[in-house]
Coordinates of C-alpha atoms in Angstrom, one line a residue:
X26 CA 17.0 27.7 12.8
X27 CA 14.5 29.3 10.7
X28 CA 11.0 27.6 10.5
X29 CA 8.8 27.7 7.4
X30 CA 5.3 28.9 7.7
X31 CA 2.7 27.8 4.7
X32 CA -0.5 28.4 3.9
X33 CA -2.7 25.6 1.9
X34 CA -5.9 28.4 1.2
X35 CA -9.5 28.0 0.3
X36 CA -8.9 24.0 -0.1
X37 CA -11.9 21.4 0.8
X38 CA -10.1 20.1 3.7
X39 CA -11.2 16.1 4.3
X40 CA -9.4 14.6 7.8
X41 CA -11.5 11.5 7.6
X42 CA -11.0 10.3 11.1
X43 CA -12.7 13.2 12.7
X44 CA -15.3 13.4 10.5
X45 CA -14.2 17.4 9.4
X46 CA -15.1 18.1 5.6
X47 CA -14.9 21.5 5.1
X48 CA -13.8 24.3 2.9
X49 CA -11.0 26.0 4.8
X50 CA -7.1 26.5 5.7
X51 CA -4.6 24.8 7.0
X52 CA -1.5 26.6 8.5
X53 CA 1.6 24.5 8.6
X54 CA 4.8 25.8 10.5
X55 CA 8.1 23.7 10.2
X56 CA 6.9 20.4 10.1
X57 CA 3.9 20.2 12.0
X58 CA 0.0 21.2 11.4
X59 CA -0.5 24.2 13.4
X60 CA -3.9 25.0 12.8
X61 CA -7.2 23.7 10.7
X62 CA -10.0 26.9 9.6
X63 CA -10.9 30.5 8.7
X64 CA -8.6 33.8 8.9
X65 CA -5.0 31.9 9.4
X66 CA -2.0 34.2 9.0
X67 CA -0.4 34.3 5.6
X68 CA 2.4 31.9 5.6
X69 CA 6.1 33.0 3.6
X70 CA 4.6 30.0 0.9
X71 CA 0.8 30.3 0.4
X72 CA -0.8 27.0 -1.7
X73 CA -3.5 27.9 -3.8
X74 CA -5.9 25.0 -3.3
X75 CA -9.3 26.1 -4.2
X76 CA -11.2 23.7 -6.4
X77 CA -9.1 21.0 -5.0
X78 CA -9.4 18.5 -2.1
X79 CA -6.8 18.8 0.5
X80 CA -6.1 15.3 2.6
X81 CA -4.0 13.8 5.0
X82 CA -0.6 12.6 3.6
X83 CA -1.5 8.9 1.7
X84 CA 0.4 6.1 3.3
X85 CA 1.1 2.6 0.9
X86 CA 1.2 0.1 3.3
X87 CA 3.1 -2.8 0.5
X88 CA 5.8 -1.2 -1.4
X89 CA 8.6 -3.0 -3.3
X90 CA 11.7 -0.9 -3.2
X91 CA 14.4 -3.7 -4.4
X92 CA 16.8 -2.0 -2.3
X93 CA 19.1 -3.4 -1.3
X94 CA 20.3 -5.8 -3.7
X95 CA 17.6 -5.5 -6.8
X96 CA 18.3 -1.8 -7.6
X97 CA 17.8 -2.3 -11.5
X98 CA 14.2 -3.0 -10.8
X99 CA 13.9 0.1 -8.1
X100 CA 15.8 2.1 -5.6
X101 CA 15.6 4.5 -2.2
X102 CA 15.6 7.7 -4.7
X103 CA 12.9 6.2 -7.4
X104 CA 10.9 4.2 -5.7
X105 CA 10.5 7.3 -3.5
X106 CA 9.7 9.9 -5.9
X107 CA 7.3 7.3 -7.9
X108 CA 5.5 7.4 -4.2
X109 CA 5.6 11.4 -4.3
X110 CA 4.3 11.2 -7.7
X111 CA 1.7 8.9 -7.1
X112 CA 0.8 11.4 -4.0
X113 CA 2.0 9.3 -1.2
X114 CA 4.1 10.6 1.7
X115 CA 4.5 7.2 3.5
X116 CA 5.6 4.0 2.2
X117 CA 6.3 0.8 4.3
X118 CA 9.0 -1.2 2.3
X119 CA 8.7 -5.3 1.9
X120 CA 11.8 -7.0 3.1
X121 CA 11.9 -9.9 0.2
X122 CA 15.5 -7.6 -1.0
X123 CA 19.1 -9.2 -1.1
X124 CA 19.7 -9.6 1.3
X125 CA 16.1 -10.5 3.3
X126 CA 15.4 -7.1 5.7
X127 CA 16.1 -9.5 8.2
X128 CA 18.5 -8.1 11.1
X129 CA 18.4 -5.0 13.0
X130 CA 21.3 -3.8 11.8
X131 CA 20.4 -3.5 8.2
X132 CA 17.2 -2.3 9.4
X133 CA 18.6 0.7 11.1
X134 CA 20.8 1.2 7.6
X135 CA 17.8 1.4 5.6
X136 CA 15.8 3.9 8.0
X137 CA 20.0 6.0 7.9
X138 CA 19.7 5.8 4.3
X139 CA 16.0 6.7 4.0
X140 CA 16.5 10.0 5.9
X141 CA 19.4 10.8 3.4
X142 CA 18.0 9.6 0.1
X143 CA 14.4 9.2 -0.1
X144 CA 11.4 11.7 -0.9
X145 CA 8.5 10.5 1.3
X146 CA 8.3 8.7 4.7
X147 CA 9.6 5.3 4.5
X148 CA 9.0 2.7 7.1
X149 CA 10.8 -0.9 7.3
X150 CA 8.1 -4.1 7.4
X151 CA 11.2 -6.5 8.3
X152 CA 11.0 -10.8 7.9
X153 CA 9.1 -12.6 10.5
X154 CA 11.8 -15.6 9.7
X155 CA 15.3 -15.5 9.0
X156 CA 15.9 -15.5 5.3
X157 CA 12.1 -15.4 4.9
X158 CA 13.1 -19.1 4.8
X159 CA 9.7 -20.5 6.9
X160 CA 12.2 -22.1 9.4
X161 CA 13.5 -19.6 12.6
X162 CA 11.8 -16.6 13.6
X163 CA 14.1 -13.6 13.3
X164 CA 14.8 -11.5 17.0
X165 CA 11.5 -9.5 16.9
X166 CA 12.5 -7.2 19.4
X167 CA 15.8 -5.6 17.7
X168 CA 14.0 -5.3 14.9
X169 CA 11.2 -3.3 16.6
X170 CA 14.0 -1.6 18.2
X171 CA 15.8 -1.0 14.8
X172 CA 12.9 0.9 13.4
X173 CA 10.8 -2.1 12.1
X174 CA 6.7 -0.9 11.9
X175 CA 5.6 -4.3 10.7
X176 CA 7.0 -8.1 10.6
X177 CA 6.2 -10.2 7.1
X178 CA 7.6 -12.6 4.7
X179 CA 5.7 -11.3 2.0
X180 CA 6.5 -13.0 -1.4
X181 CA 6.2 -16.1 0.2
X182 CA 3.7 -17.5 2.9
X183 CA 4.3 -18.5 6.6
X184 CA 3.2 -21.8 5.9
X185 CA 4.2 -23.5 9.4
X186 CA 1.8 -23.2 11.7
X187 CA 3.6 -23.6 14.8
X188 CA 5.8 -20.6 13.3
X189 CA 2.7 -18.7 12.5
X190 CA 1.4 -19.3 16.0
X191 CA 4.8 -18.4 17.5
X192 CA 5.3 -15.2 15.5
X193 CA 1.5 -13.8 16.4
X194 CA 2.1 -14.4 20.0
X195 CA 5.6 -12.5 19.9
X196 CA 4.3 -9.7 17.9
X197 CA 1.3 -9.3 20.4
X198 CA 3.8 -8.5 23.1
X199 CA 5.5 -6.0 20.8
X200 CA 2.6 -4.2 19.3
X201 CA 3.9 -5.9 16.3
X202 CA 1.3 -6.6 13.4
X203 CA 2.3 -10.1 11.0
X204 CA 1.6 -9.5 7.6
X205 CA 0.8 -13.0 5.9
X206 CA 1.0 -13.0 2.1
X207 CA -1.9 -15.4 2.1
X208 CA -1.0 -18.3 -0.1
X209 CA -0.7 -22.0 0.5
X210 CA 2.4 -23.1 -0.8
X211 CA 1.9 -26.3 -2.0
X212 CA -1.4 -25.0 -4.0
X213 CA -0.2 -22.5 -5.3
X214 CA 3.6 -23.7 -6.2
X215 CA 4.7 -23.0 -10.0
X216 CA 0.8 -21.6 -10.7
X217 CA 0.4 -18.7 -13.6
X218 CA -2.9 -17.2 -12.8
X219 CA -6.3 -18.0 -10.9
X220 CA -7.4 -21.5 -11.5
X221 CA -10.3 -22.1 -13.9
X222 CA -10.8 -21.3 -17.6
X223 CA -8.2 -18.9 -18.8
X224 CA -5.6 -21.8 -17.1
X225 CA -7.5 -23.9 -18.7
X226 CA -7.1 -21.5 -22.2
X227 CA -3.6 -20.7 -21.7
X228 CA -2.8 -24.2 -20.8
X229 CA -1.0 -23.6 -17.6
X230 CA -1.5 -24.5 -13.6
X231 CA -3.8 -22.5 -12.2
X232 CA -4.0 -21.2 -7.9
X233 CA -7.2 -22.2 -6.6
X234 CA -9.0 -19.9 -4.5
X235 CA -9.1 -21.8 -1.8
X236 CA -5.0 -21.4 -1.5
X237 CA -5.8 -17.9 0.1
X238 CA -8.5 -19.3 1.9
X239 CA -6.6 -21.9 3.7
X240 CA -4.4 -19.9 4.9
X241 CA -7.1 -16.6 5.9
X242 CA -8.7 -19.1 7.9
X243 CA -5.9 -20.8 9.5
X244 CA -4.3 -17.4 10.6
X245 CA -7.8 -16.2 12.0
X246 CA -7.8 -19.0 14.2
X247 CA -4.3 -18.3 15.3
X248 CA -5.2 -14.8 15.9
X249 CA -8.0 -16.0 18.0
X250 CA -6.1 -18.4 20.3
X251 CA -2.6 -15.9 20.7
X252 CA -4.6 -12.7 20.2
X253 CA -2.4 -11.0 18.0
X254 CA -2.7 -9.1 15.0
X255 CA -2.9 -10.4 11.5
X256 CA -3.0 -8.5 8.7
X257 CA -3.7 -10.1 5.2
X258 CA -2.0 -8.6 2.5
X259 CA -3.4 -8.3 -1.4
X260 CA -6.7 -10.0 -0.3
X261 CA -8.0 -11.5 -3.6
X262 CA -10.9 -13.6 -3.0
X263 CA -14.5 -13.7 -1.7
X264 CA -14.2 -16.4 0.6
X265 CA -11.6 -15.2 2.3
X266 CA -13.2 -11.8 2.9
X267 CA -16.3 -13.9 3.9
X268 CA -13.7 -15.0 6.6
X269 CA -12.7 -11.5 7.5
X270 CA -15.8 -9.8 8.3
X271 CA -17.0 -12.8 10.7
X272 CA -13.5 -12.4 12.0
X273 CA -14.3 -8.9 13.0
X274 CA -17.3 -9.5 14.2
X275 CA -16.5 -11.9 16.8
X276 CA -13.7 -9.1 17.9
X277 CA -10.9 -10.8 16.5
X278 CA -7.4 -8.9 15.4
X279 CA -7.5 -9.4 11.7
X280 CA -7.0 -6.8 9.3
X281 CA -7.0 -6.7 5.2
X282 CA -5.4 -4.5 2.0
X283 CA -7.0 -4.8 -1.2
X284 CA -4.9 -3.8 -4.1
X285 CA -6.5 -1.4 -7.2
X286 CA -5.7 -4.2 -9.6
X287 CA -7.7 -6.5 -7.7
X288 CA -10.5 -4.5 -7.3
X289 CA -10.9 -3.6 -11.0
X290 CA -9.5 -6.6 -13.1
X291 CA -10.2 -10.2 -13.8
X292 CA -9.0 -13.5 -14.6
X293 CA -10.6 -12.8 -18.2
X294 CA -8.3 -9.6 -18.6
X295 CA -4.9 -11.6 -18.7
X296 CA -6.4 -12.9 -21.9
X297 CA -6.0 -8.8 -23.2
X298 CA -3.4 -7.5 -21.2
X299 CA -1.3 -10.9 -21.0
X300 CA 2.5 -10.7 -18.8
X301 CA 1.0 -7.5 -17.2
X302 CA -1.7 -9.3 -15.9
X303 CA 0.8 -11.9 -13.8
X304 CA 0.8 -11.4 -10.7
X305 CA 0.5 -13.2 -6.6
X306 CA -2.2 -13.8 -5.7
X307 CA -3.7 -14.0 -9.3
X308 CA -6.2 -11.8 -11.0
X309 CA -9.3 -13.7 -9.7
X310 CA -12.9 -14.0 -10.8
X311 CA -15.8 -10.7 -11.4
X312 CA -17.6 -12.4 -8.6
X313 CA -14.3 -12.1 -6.3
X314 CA -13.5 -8.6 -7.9
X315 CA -17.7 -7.5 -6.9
X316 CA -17.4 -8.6 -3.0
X317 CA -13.9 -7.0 -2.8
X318 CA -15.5 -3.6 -3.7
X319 CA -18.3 -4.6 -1.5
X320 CA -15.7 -5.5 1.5
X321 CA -13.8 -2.1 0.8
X322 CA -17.2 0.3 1.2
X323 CA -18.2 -1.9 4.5
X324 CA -15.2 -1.5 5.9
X325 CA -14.5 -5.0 5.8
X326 CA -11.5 -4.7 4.1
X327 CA -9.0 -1.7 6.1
X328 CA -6.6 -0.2 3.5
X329 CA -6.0 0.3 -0.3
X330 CA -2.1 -0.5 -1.0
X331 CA -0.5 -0.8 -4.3
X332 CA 1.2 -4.0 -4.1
X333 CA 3.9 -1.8 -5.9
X334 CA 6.1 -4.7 -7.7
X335 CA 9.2 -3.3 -10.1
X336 CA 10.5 -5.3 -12.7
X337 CA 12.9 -4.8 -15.9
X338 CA 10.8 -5.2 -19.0
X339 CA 13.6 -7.9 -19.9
X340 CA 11.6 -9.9 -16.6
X341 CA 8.4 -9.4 -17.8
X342 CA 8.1 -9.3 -21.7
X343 CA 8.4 -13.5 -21.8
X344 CA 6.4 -16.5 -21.6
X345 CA 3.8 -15.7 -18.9
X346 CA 4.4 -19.3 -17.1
X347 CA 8.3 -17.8 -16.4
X348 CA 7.5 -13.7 -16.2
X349 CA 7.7 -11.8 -13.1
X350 CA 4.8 -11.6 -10.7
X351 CA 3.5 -8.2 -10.0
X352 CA 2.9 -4.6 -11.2
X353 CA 4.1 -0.8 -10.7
X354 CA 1.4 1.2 -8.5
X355 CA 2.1 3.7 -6.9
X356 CA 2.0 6.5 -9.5
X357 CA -1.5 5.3 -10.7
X358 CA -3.4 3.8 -7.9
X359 CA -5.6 7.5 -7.2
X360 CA -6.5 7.8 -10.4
X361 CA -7.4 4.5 -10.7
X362 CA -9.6 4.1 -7.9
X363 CA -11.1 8.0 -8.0
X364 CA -12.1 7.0 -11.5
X365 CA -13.4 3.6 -11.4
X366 CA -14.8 3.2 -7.5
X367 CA -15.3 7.0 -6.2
X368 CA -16.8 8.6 -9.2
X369 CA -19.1 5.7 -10.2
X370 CA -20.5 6.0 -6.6
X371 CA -18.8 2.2 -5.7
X372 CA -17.2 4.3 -2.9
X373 CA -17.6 6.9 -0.9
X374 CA -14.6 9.5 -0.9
X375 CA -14.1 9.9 2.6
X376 CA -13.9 5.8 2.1
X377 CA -11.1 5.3 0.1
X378 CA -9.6 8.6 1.9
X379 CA -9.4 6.8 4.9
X380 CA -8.3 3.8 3.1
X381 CA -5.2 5.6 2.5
X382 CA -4.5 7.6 6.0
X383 CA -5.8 6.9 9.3
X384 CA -6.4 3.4 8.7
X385 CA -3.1 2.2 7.7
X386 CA -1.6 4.5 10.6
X387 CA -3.3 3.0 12.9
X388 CA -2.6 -0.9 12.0
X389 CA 1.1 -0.2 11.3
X390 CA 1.3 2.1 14.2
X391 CA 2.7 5.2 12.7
X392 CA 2.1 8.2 15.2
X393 CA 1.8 11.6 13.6
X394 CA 0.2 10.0 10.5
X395 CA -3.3 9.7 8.9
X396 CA -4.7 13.1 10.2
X397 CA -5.1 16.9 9.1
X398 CA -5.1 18.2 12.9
X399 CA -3.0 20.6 15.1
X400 CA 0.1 18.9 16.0
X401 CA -0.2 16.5 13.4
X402 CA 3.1 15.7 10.9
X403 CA 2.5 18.5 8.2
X404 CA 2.6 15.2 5.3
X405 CA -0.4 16.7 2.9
X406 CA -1.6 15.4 -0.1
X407 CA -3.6 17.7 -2.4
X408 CA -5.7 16.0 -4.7
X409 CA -7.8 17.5 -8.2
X410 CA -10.6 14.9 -8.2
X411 CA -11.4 16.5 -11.8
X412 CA -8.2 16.6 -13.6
X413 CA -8.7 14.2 -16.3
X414 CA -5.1 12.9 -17.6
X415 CA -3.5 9.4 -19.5
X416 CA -1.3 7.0 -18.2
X417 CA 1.9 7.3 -19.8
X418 CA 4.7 4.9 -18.8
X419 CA 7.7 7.7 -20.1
X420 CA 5.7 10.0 -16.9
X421 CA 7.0 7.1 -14.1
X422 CA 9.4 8.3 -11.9
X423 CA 9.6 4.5 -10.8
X424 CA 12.3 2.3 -12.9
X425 CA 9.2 0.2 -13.3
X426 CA 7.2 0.5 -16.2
X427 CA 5.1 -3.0 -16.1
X428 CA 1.8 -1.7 -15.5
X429 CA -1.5 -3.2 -17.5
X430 CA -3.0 0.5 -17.3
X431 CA -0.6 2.4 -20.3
X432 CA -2.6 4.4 -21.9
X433 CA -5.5 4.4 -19.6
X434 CA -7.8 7.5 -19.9
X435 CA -8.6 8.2 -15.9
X436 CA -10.3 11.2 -13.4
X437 CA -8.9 12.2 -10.3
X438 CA -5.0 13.2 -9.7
X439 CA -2.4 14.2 -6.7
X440 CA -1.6 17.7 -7.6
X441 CA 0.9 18.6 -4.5
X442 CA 2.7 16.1 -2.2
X443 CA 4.1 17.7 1.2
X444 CA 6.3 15.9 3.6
X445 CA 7.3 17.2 6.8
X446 CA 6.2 20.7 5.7
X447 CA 8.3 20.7 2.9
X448 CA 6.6 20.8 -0.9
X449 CA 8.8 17.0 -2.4
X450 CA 6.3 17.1 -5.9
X451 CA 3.8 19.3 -7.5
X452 CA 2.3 19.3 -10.7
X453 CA 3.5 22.7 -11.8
X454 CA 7.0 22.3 -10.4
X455 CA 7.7 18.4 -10.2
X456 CA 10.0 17.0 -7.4
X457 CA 11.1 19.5 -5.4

């Protein structure tokens, strides 16, 4: 078998888990990171990087893939070239398809099928209950066994707490990390957006805030008494990231993502942007949006993920009380934080680096991931922080083009995506 040897030259290579920001090489041979520095030997593909920041491969944490079951929204093959695209070599997939990710079996069919169809990494977050129905835990351990990185029900909330108290203790033993899509169910049932005066303007139900924070507290205290590990998905509000850091500080195993639409919009902007701007949890207030940046830079918050969310136009261009919740993300959520959070000083780059890599490795567990080191999985993104370019819908590899940012005028762009050594997207060549 012959083994590849590449060259990614003259770069500004950023591994922020060590620390290591420097311009240098990297030397990748098959699929591993051989070597990191100076006077590397030339490689049968050498990568021109200079100008450019080279990074550990970006990893999505909350992708949508609609596969099985919703593949007119997204499949395997798009959803993993949108993550390509977007600059992302790992993906963990939601289980909310049809039918629910729910059973080893059809976990060990998706991870078959990923290794045959898709682009980039992806990694199985399977249903802590069965049907993602609130009522029976699904067998944890086959599903671990099956190739399942993460357990959640996201879409809808674990709102019994025995369950809840049940699942945390089973995924302690199991190194098994419970994603909570933190929501109270009876608060938030048949809301349209945050609650307060655009519900009041656009005459619908609004979710209070305190829906997430019920539940963020709740879980914390689970955590506590069964130490295991929750993670809250698409935190949206200041109290509950008030919650989080004292959390942390008292040792406990809570973790948080923040989404790029929560970090940069508001309730006000559904007013503008209207269907596009529908999405769980809702769009919440500049106050929330301020301490979410806040949270993000301290640390309090873990990892940026996209909250990625394909839907037909046909499922999205109605009546905002009956569209679709959510948005496409993965093929603008660099530019849109580069542009709005790194270059603005709001974040450091290193920051939102490690927002993307080592930090989402490490709370999914995904050895091999997160670094630019010798012996490391050769998955590199390479990023022009200065390449100024427009959203543009027709550009989406994803089947998804509900996005609120069409047209947008942003800084900061994936220019090469490597997986496993191999070139899947550039910007000269496309998918590869």
């Amino acid at each position: 078998m012959i083994t590849t040897k590449t060259l990614i030259k003259g770069g500004r290579v950023l591994d922020p888990a060590s620390g290591f920001d420097r311009i240098t090489d990297v030397l990748v041979m098959g699929k591993t990171v051989v070597a990191v520095g100076n006077n590397l030997p030339e490689g049968e593909i050498v990568v021109d990087a200079r100008g450019k920041i080279v990074v550990p491969g970006l990893i999505d944490i909350h992708v949508h893939l609609r596969d099985p079951g919703l593949t007119y929204k997204e499949d395997l093959i798009s959803g993993t070239r949108a993550a390509a695209h977007g600059g992302f070599t790992s993906i963990a997939c939601m289980p909310n398809t049809i039918p629910v990710l729910d059973t080893s079996e059809q976990v060990r069919n998706l991870v078959k099928r990923a290794r045959q169809e898709a682009l980039v990494n992806v990694f199985p977050v399977a249903a802590v209950t069965q049907g993602s129905e609130g009522r029976i835990l699904t067998d944890f351990q086959a599903l671990r066994d099956a190739g399942a990185v993460a357990l959640s029900d996201d879409g809808k909330v674990i709102q019994n707490s025995e369950l809840m108290y049940r699942a945390l203790l089973k995924g302690k033993d199991l190194g098994l990390p419970i994603s909570q899509h933190a929501e109270d169910s009876y608060l938030s049932a048949n809301t349209v957006v945050n609650e307060g005066t655009v519900s009041a303007k656009l005459g619908v139900k609004g979710d209070p805030a305190i829906s997430e924070g019920l539940i963020v507290g709740r879980d914390i205290e689970l955590a506590a008494c069964t130490e295991g590990h929750v993670h809250i998905g698409h935190i949206s509000t200041a109290r509950a990231v008030a919650m989080v850091r004292q959390a942390k500080a008292m040792g406990i195993r809570v973790t948080a993502e923040v989404t790029p639409h929560h970090l940069l919009l508001t309730e006000e902007d559904v007013l503008k942007i209207g269907v596009n701007g529908k999405m769980r949890p809702p769009l919440r207030k500049r106050e929330d949006v301020e301490e979410l940046r806040r949270a993000l830079a301290d640390g309090t918050i873990d990892v940026i993920a996209s909250d990625h969310a394909p839907h037909a136009l046909s499922e999205k261009e109605i009546d905002i009380t009956y569209a679709a919740n959510g948005i496409v993300g993965l093929e603008t959520a660099v530019g849109l934080i580069l542009t709005f959070l790194v270059h603005p000083g709001l974040l450091k780059l290193a920051d939102a680096i490690a927002a993307w890599t080592y930090k989402p490795a490490q709370i999914f567990n995904l050895y091999g991931k997160g670094r630019i080191n010798a012996g490391y999985d050769a998955d590199i993104t390479i990023i022009d922080l200065h390449k100024k370019w427009k959203v543009d819908v027709d550009e989406f590899y994803s089947k998804g083009k509900n996005t609120p940012f069409n047209g947008w005028e942003l800084t900061g762009k994936p220019v090469l995506t490597m997986v496993g050594g191999k070139i899947v997207w550039s910007e000269e060549g496309g998918i590869c």
